[in-house]
Coordinates of N, CA and C in Angstrom, one line a residue:
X91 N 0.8 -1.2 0.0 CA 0.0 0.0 0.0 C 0.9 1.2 0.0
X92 N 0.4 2.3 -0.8 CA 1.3 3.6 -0.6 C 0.7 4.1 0.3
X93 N 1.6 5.1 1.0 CA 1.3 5.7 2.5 C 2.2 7.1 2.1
X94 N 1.5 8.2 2.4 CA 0.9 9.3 2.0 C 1.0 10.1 3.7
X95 N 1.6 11.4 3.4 CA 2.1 12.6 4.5 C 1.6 13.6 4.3
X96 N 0.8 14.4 4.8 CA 0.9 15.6 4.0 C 1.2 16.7 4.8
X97 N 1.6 17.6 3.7 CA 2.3 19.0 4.6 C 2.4 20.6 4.3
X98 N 2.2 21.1 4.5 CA 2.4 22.8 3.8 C 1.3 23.7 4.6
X99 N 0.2 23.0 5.4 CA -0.5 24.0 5.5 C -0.3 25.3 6.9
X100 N -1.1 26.1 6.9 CA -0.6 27.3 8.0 C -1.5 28.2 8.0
X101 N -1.3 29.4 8.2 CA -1.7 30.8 8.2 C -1.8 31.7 7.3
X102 N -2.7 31.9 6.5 CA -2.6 33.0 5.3 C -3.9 33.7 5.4
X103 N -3.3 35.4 4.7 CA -4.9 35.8 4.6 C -5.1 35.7 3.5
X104 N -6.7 35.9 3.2 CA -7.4 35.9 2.2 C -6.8 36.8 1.2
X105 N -6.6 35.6 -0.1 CA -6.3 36.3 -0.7 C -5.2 35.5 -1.5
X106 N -4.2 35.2 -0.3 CA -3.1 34.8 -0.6 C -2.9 33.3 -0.8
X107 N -1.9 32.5 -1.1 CA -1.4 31.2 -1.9 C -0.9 30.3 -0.4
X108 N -1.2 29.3 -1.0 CA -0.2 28.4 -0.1 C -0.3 26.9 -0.9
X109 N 1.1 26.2 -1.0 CA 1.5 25.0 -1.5 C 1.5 23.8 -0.5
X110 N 0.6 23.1 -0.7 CA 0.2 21.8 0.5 C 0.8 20.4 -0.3
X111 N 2.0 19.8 0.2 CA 2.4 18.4 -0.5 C 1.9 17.6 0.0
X112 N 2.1 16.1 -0.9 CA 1.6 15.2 0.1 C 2.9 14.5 -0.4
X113 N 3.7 13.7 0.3 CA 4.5 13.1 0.2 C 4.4 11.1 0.2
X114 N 4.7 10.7 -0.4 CA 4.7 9.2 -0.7 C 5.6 8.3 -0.4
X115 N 5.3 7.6 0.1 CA 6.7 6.1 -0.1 C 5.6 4.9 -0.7
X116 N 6.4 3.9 -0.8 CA 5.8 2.8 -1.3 C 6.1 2.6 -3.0
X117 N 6.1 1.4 -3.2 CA 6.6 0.7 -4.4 C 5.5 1.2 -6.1
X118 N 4.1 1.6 -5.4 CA 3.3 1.8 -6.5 C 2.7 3.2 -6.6
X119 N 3.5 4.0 -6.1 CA 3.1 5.5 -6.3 C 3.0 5.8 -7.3
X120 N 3.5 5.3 -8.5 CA 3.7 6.0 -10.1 C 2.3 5.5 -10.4
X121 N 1.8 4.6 -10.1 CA 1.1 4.1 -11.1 C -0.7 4.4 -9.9
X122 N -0.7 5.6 -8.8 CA -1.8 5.6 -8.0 C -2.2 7.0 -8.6
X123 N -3.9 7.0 -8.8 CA -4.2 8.2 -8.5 C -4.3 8.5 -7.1
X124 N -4.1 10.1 -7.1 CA -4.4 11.0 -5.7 C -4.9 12.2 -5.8
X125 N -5.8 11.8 -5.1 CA -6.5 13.2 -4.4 C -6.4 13.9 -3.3
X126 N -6.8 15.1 -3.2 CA -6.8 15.9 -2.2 C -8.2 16.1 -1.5
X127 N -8.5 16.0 0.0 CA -9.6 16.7 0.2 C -9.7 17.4 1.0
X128 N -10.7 17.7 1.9 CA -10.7 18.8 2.5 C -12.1 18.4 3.6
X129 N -11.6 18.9 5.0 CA -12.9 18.7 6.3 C -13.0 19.3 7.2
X130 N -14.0 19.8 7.6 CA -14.0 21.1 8.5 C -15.1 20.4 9.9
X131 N -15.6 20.6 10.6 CA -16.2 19.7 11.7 C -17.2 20.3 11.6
X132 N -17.8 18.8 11.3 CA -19.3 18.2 11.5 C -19.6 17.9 9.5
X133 N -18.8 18.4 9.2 CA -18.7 17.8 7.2 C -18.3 16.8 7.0
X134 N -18.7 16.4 5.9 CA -18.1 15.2 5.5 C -16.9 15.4 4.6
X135 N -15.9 14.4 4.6 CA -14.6 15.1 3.2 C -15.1 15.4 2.2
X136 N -14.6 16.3 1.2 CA -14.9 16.9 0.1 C -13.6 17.0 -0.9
X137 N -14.1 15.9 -1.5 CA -12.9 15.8 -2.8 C -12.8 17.2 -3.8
X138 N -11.3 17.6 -3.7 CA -11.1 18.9 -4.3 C -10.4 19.0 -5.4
X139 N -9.4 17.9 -5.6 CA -8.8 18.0 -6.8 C -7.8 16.0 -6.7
X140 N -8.2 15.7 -7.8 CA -7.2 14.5 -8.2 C -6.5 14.3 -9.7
X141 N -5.9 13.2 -9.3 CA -4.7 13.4 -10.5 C -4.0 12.2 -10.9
X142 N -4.2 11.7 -12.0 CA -4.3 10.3 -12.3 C -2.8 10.2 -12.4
X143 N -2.5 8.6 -12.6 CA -0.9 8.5 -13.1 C -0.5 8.8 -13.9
X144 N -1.2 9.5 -14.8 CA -1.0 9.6 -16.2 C -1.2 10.9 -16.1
X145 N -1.2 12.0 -15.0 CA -1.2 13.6 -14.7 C -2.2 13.9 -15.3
X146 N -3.6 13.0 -15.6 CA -4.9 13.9 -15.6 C -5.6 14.3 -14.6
X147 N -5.8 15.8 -14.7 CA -6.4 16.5 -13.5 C -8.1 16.6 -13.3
X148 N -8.6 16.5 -12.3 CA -9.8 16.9 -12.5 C -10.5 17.3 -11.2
X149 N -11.1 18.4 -10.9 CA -11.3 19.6 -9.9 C -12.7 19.9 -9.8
X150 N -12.9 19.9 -8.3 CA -14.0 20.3 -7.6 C -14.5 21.6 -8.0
X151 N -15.5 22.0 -7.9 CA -16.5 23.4 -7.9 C -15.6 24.4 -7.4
X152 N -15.8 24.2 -6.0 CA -14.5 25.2 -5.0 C -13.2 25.2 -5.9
X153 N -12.4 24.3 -6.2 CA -11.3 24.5 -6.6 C -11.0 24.8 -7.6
X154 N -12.1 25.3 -8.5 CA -11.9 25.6 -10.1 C -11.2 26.9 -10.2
X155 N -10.2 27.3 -11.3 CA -9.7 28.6 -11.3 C -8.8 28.6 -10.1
X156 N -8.9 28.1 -8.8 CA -8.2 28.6 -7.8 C -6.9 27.7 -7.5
X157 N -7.6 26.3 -7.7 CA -5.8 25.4 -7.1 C -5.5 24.3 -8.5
X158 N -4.7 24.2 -8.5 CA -4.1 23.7 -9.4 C -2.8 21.8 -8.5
X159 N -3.4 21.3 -9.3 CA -2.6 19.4 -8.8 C -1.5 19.4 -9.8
X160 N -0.6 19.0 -9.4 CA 0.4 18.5 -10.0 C 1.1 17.4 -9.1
X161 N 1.9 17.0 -10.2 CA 2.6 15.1 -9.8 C 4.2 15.6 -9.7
X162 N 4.9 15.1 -8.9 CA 6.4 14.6 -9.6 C 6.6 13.4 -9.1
X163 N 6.8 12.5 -9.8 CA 6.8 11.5 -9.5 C 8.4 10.7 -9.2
X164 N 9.1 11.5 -9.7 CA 11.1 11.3 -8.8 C 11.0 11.4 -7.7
X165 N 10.5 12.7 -6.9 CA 10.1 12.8 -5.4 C 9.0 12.2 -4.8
X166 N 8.1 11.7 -5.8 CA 6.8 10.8 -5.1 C 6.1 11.4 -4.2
X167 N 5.8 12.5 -5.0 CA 5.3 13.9 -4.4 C 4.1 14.7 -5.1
X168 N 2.6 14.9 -4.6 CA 2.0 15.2 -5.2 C 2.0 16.5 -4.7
X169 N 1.4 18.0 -5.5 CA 0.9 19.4 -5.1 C -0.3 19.3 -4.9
X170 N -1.0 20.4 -4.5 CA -1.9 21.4 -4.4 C -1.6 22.5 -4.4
X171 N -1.7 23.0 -5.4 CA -1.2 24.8 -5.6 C -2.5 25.7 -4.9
X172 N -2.4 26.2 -4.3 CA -3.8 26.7 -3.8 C -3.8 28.3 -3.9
X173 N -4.3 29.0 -4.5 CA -4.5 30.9 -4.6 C -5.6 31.2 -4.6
X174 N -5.7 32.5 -4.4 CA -6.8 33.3 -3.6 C -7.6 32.8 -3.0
X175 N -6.9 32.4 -1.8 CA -7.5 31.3 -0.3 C -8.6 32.6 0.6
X176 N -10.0 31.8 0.5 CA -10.9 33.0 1.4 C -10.9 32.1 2.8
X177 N -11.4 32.4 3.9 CA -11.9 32.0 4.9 C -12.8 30.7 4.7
X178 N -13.6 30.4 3.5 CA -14.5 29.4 3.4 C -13.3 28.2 3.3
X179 N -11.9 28.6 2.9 CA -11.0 27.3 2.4 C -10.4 26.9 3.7
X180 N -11.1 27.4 4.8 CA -10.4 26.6 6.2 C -10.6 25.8 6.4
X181 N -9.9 24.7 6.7 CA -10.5 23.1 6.8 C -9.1 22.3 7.3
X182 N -8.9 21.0 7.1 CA -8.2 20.3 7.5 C -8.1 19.5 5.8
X183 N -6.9 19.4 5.3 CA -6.4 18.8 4.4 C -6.2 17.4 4.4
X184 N -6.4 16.6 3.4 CA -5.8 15.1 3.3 C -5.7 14.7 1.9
X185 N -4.8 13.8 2.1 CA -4.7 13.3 0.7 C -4.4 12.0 0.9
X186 N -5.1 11.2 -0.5 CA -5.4 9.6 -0.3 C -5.5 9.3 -1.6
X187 N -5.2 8.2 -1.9 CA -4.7 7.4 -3.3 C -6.3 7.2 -3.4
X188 N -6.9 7.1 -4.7 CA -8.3 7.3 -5.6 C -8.5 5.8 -6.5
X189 N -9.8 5.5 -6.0 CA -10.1 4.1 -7.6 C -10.9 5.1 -8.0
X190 N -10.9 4.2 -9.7 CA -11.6 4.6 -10.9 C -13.5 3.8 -10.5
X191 N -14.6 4.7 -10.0 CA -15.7 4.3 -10.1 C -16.1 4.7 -11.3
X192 N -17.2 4.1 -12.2 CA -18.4 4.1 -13.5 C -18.9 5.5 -12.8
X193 N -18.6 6.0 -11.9 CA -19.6 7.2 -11.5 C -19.1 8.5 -10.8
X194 N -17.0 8.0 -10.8 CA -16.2 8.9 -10.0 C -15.3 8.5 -9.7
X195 N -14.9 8.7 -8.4 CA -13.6 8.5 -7.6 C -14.1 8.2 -6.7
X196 N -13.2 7.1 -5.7 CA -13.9 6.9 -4.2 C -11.7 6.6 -3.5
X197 N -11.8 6.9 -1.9 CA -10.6 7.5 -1.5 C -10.3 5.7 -1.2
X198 N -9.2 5.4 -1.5 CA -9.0 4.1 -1.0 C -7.9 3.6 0.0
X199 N -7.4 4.5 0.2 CA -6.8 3.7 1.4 C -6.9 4.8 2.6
X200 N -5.9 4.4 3.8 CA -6.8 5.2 5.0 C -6.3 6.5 5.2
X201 N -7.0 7.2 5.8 CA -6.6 9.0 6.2 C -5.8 8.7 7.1
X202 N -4.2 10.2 7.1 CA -3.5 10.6 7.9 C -4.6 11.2 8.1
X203 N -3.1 12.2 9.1 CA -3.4 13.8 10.0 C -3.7 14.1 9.2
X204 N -3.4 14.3 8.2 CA -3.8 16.0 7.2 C -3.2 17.2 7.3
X205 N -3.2 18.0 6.8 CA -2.5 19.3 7.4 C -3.8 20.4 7.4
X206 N -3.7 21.4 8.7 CA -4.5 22.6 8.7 C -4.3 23.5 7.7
X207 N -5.1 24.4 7.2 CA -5.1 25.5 6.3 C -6.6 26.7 7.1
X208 N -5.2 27.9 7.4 CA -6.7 28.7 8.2 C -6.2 29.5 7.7
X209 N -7.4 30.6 7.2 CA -7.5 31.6 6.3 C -8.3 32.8 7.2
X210 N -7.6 33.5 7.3 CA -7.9 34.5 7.8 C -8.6 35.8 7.0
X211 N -9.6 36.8 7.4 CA -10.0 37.5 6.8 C -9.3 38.9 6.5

């Protein structure tokens, strides 16, 4: 199983950027999609952006125009580019390897910590 870290998040005001990695080990990272989500208490996760092995992207409502996924796959290292972050983008981050559903994505293996992202006004 790949097993997944993630990291970057902090303090920004609205407005401004912040780069959240998620970092990998494991033998089948090249060949996993991953996604990013996002959970605030009493929500349920909210898939924001994923990104297949093959670096096809494909992005949530919220995250349209604003964050951007990328792969490198030497460092076995996925992004979240994230800009013009409002207060609504507070939440707690995660990222988790994705199967292919007839109807979507579903997260397949287990949640870390995640990292915080608080947006100040």
């Amino acid at each position: 199983q790949v097993q997944l870290v993630e990291s970057g998040g902090g303090l920004v005001q609205a407005g401004g950027s912040l780069r959240l990695s998620c970092e990998a080990s494991g033998r089948d990272f090249i060949m996993s999609h991953i996604g990013w989500y996002r959970q605030t208490p009493g929500n349920q996760r909210e898939l924001l952006a994923g990104i297949t092995y093959g670096s096809s992207a494909i992005y949530s409502e919220p995250a349209k125009g604003r964050f951007t996924i990328s792969r490198d796959n030497a460092k076995q290292t996925v992004y979240l580019q994230m800009d013009s972050l409002t207060p609504e983008d507070t939440a707690v981050y995660y990222c988790n390897t994705m199967r292919r559903t007839i109807v979507g994505w579903d997260p397949e293996g287990p949640w870390g910590q995640g990292t915080q992202v608080t947006v100040s006004s």
